[in-house]
Short mmCIF file of C-alpha atoms in Angstrom, two decimals:
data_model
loop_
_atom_site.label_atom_id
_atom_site.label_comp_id
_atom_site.label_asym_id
_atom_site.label_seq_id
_atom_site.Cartn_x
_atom_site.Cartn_y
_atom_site.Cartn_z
CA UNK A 11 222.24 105.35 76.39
CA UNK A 12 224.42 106.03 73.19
CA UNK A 13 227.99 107.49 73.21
CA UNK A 14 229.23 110.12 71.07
CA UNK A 15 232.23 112.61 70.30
CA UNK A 16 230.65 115.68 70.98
CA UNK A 17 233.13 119.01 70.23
CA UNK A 18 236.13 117.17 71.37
CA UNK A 19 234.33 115.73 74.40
CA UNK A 20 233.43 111.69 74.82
CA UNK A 21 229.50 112.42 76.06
CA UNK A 22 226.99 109.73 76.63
CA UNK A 23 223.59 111.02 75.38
CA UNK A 24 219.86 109.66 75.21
CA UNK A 25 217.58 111.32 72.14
CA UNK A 26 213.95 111.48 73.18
CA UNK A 27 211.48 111.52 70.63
CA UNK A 28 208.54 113.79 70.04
CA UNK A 29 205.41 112.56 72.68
CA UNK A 30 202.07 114.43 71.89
CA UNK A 31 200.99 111.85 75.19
CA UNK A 32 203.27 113.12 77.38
CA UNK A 33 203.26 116.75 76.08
CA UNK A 34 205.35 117.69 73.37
CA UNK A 35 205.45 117.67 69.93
CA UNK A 36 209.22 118.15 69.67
CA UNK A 37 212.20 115.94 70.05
CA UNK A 38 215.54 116.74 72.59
CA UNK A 39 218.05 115.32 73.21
CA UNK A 40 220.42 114.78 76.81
CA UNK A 41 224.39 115.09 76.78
CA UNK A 42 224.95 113.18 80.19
CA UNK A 43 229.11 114.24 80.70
CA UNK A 44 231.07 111.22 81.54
CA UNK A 45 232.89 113.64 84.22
CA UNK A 46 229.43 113.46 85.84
CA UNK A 47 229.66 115.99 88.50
CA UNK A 48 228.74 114.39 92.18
CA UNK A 49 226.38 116.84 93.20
CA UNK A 50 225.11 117.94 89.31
CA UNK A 51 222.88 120.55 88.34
CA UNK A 52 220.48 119.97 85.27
CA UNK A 53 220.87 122.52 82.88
CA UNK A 54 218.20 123.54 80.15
CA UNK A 55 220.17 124.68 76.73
CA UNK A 56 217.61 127.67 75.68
CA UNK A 57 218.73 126.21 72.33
CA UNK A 58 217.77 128.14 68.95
CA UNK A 59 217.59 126.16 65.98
CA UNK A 60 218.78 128.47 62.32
CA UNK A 61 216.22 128.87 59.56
CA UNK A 62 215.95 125.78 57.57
CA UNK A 63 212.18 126.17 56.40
CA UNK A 64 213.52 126.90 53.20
CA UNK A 65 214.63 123.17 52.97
CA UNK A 66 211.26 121.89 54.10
CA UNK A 67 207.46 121.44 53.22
CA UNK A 68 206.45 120.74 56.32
CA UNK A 69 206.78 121.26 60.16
CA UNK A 70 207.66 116.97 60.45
CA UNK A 71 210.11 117.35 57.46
CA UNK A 72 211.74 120.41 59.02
CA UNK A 73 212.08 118.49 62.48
CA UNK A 74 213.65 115.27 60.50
CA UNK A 75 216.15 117.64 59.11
CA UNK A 76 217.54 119.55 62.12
CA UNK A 77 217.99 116.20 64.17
CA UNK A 78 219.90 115.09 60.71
CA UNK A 79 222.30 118.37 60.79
CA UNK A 80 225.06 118.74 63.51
CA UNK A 81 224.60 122.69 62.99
CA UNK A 82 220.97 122.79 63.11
CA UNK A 83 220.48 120.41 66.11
CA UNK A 84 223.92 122.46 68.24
CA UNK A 85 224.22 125.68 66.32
CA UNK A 86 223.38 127.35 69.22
CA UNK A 87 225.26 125.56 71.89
CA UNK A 88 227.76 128.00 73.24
CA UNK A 89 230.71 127.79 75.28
CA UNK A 90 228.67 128.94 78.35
CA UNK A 91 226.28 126.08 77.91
CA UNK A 92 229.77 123.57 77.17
CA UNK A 93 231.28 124.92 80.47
CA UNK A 94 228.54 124.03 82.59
CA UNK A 95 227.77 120.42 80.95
CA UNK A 96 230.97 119.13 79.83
CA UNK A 97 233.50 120.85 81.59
CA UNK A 98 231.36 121.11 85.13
CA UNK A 99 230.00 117.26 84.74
CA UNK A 100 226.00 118.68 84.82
CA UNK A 101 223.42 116.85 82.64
CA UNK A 102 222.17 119.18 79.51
CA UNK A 103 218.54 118.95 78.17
CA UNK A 104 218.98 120.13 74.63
CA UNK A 105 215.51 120.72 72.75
CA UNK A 106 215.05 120.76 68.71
CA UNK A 107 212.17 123.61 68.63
CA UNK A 108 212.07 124.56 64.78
CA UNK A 109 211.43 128.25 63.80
CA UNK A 110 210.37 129.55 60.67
CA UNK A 111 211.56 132.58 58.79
CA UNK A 112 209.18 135.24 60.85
CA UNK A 113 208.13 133.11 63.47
CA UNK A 114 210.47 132.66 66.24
CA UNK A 115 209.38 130.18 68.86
CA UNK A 116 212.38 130.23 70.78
CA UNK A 117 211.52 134.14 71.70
CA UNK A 118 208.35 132.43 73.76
CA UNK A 119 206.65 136.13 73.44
CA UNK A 120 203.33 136.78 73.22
CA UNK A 121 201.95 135.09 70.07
CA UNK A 122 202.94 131.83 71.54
CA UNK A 123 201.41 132.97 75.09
CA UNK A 124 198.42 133.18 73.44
CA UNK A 125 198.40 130.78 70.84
CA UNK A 126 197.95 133.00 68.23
CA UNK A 127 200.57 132.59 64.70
CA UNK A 128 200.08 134.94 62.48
CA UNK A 129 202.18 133.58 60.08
CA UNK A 130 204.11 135.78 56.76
CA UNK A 131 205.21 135.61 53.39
CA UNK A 132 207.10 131.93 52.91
CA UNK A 133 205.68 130.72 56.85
CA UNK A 134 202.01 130.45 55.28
CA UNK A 135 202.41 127.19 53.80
CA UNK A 136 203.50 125.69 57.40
CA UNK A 137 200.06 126.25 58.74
CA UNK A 138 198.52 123.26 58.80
CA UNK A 139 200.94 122.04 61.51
CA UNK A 140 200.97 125.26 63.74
CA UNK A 141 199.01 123.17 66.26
CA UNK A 142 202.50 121.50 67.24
CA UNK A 143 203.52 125.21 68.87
CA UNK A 144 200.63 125.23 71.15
CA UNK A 145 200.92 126.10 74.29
CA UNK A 146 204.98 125.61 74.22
CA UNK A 147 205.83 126.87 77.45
CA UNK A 148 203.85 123.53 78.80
CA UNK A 149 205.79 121.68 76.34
CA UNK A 150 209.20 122.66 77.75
CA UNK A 151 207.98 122.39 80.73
CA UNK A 152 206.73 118.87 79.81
CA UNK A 153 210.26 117.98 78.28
CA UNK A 154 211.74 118.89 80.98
CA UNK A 155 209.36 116.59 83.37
CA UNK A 156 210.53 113.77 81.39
CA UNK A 157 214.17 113.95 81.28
CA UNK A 158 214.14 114.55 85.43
CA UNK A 159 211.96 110.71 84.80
CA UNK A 160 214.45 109.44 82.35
CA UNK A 161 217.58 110.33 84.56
CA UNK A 162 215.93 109.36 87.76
CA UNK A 163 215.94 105.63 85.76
CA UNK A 164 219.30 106.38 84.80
CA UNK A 165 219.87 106.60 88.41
CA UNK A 166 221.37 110.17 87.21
CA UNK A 167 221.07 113.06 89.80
CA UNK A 168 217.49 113.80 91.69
CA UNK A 169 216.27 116.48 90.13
CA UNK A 170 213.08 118.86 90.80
CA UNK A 171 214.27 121.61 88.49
CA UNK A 172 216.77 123.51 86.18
CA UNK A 173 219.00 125.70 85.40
CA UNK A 174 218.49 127.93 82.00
CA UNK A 175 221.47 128.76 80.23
CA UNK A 176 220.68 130.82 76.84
CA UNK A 177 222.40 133.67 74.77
CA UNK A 178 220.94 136.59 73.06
CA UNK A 179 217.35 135.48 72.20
CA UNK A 180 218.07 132.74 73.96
CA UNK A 181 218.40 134.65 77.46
CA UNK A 182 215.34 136.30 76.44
CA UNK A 183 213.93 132.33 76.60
CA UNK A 184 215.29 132.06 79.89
CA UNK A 185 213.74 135.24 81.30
CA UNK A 186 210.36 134.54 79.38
CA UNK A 187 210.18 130.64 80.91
CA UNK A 188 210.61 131.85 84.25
CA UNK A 189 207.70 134.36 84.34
CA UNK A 190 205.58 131.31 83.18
CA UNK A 191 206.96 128.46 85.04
CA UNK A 192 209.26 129.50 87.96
CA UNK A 193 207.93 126.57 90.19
CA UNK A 194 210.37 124.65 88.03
CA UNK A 195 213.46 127.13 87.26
CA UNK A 196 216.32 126.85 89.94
CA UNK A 197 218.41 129.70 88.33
CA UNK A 198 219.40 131.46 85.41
CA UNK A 199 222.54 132.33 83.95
CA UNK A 200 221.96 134.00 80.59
CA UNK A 201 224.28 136.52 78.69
CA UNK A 202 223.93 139.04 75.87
CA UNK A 203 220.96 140.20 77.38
CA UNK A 204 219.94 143.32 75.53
CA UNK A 205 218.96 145.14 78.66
CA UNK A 206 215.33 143.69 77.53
CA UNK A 207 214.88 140.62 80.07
CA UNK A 208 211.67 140.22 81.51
CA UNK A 209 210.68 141.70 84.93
CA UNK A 210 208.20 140.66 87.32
CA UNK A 211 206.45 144.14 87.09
CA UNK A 212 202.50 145.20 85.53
CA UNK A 213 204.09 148.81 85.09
CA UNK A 214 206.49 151.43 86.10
CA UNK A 215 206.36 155.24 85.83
CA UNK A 216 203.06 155.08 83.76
CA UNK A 217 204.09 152.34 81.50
CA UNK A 218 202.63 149.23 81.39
CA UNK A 219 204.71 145.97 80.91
CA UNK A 220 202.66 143.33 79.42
CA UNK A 221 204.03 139.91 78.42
CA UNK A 222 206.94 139.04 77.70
CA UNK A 223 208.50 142.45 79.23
CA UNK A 224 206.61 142.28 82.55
CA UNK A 225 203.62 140.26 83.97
CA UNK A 226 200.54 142.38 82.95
CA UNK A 227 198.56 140.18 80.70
CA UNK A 228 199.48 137.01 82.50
CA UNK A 229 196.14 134.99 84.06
CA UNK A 230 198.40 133.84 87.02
CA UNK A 231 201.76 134.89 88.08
CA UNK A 232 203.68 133.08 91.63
CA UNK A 233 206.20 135.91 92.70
CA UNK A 234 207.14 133.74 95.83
CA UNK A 235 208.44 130.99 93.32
CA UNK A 236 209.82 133.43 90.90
CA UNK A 237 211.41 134.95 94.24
CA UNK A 238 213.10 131.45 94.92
CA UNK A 239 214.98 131.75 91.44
CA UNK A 240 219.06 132.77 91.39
CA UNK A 241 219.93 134.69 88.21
CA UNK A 242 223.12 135.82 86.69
CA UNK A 243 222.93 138.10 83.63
CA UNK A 244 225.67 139.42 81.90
CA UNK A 245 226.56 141.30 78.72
CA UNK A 246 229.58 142.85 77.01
CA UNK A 247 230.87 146.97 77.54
CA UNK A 248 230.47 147.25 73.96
CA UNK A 249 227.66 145.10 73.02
CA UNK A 250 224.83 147.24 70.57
CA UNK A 251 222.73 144.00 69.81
CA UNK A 252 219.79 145.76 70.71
CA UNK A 253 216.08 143.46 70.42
CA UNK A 254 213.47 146.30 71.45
CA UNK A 255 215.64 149.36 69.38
CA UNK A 256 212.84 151.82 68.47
CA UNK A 257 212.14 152.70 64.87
CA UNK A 258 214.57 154.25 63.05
CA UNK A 259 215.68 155.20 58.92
CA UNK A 260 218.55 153.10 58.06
CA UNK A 261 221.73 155.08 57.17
CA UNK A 262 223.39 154.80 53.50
CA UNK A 263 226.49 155.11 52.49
CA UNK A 264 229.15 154.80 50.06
CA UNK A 265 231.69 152.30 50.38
CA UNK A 266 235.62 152.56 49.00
CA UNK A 267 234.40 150.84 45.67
CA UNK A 268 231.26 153.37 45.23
CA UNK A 269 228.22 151.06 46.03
CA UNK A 270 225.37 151.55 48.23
CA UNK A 271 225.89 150.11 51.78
CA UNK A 272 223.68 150.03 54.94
CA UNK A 273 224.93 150.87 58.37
CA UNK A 274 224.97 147.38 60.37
CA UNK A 275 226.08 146.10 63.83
CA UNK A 276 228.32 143.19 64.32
CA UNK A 277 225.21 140.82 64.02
CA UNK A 278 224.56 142.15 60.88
CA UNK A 279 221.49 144.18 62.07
CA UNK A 280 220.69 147.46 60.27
CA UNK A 281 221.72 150.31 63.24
CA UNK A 282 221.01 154.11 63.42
CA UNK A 283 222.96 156.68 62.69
CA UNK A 284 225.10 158.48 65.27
CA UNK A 285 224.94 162.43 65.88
CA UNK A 286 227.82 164.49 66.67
CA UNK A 287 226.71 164.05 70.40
CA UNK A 288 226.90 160.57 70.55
CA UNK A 289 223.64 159.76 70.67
CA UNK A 290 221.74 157.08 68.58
CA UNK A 291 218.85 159.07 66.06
CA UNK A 292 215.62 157.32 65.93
CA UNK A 293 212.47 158.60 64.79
CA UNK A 294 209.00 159.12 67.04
CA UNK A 295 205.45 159.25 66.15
CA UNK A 296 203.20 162.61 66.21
CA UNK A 297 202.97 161.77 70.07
CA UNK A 298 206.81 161.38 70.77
CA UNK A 299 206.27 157.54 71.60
CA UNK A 300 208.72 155.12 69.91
CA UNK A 301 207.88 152.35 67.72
CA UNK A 302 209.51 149.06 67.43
CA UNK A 303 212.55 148.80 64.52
CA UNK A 304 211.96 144.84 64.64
CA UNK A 305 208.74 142.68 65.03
CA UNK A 306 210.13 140.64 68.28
CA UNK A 307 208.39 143.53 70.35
CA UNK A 308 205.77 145.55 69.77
CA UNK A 309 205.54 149.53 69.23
CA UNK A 310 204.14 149.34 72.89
CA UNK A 311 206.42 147.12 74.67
CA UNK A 312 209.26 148.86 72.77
CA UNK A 313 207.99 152.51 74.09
CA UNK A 314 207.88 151.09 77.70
CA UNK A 315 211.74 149.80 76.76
CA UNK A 316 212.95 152.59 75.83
CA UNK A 317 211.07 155.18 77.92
CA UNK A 318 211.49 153.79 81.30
CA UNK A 319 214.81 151.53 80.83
CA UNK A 320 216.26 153.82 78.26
CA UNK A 321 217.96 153.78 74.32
CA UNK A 322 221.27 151.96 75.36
CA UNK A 323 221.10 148.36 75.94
CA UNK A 324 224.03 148.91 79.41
CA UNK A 325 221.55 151.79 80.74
CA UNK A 326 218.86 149.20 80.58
CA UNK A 327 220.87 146.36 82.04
CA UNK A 328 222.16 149.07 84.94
CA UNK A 329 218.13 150.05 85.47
CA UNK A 330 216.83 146.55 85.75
CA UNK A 331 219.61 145.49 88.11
CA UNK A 332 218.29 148.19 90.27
CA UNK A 333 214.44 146.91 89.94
CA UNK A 334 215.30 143.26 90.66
CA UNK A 335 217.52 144.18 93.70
CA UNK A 336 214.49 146.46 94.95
CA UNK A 337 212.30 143.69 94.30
CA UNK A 338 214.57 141.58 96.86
CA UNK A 339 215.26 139.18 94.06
CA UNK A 340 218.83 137.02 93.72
CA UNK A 341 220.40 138.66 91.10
CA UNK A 342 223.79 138.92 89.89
CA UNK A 343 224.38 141.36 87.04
CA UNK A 344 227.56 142.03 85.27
CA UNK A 345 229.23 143.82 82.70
CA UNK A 346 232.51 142.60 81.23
CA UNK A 347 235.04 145.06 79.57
CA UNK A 348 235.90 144.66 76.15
CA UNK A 349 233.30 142.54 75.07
CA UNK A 350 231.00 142.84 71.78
CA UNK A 351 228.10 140.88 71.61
CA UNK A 352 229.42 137.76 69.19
CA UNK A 353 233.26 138.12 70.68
CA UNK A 354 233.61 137.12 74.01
CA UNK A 355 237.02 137.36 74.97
CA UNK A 356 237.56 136.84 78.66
CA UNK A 357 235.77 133.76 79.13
CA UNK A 358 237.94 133.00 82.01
CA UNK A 359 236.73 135.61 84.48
CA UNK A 360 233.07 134.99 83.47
CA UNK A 361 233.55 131.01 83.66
CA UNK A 362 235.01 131.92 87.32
CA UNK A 363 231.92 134.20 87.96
CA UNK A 364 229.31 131.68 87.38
CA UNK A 365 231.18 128.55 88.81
CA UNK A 366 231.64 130.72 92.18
CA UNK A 367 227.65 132.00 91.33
CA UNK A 368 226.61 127.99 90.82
CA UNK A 369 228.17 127.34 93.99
CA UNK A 370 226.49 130.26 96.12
CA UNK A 371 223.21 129.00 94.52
CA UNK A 372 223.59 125.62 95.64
CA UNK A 373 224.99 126.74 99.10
CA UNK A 374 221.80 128.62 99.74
CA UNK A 375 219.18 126.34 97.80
CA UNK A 376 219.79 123.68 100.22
CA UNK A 377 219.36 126.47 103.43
CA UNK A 378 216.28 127.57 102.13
CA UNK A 379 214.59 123.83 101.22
#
């Protein structure tokens, strides 16, 4: 066990390396707090790595330079993920998963379900390697098998599962994992949501939900595990980052100086064009179905989206609320005022929200063992 200054925080920490034997082909690392909580959770940081293929020839190569760059290996740790390791004293398994400039492991949808990379443009010359992505949800699963071994030696905790924490694409980890492997999930707190998390549903009104929106498509699914699983979502008032937006023309204008510009949301997205109603304009095919704007979904899934849940991400967020809580599942859903998708101001109240949530979940996880 190492020690470190991590954000402003003394941490111990323990780096795992890569262990095709035991499972994975990807380091992690865990931040053990030294304000180790008495009764600690394990948390899973749905972590997302930036695009640094650019920098690298090879999957290996790309791997040895994330663990060598603060940004590349924590990037994506937010303060969500800091509250509940170093301010809350719970463990934090943080993995290094690499993506690729089109191919986004960290989404675990359906091309990693399947095993099946279909790699693009620059991503070509990675494919030798590709084998290292197979079958990833086992590989979390199996990272996550050996840090509850490595702690347990550590005489750290006695853990049987975790909790995911993840933002934007990484809640969409969170809420993919747990369809897969909810024998080993404990609960879920995930933010910036999208409306687009997945739902332990084949179909609704018509539409079918395959993998990662819903369950069709899946050999095996456990509802009375998934069932056993506390989640928290949450998402801002104003938030428009939008993962399963159906097709639409991108709107150009001129700015103050005269050039060219593209309409874009705060995440620098390209966004449609809004009519004097207030209503987003997208464009449908010959059969009025929508398509998908971005490849993270496909035309299908992104119909079912937007048909059933509806165009605006808070609609979607309101009308899957409703379908877990008729499903009888522990949910918490929330929408905070005044909050974008990349600005977070009242961290406060949601901080409060999920400590009193953490609490209720381990009040009634140890009732229900």
């Amino acid at each position: 066990m190492q020690k470190m200054n991590f954000r402003g925080y003394q941490v111990n920490y323990i780096d795992i390396d890569a262990n095709p034997k035991l499972g994975f082909y990807f380091p992690f690392q865990i931040l053990i707090p030294q304000n180790l909580n008495n009764e600690p959770e394990l948390i899973y940081a749905c972590n997302l790595p930036g695009d640094y293929s650019k920098n690298c020839e090879s999957i290996s190569d790309l791997i040895e330079f994330i663990k060598k760059s603060v940004d590349g290996k924590y990037g994506a740790i937010d303060k969500m993920m800091m509250h509940l390791c170093l301010e809350k004293g719970n463990p934090m398994i943080i993995p290094f998963v690499p993506r690729l400039t089109n191919f986004r492991p960290n989404f675990l949808g359906r091309d990693c379900l399947l095993n099946d990379f279909r790699l693009v443009g620059e991503d070509k010359h990675f494919a030798k390697e590709m084998y290292m992505y197979n079958n990833l949800d086992f590989q979390h699963k199996a990272m996550i098998d050996t840090a509850i071994n490595v702690l347990r030696e550590e005489q750290i905790g006695d853990f049987s599962k975790v909790v995911l924490c993840g933002y934007s694409e990484g809640s969409k980890f969170a809420s993919h994992f747990a369809l897969l492997h909810p024998e080993i999930v404990k609960a879920i707190v995930a933010g910036g949501t999208g409306g687009v998390m997945s739902m332990p549903i084949s179909s609704y009104d018509g539409y079918e939900f395959i993998y990662p929106t819903g369950i069709s498509g899946l050999k095996h699914f456990d509802f009375k595990e998934f069932s056993n699983i506390f989640f928290f979502y949450y998402m801002g008032d104003k938030d428009k980052s939008d993962s399963a937006i159906p097709y639409f023309l991108d709107y150009r204008y001129l700015d103050k100086d005269g050039n060219v510009q593209i309409l874009k949301d705060e995440c620098g997205n390209s966004t449609p064009l809004i009519d004097k109603d207030g209503n987003q304009v997208f464009t449908r095919d010959a059969n009025g179905n929508y398509r998908a704007k971005f490849n993270l979904f496909s035309d299908s899934e992104v119909n079912a989206i937007n048909k059933v849940l509806g165009t605006k991400i808070q609609d979607r967020f309101r009308k899957q609320e409703a379908i877990y809580k008729n499903l009888g599942l522990k949910a918490t859903f929330i929408i905070y005022e005044g909050n974008h998708h990349t600005v977070f101001n009242n961290c406060d109240k949601l901080f409060s929200d999920v400590d009193n949530f953490m609490l209720d979940c381990k009040k009634k996880h140890k009732i229900t063992l």
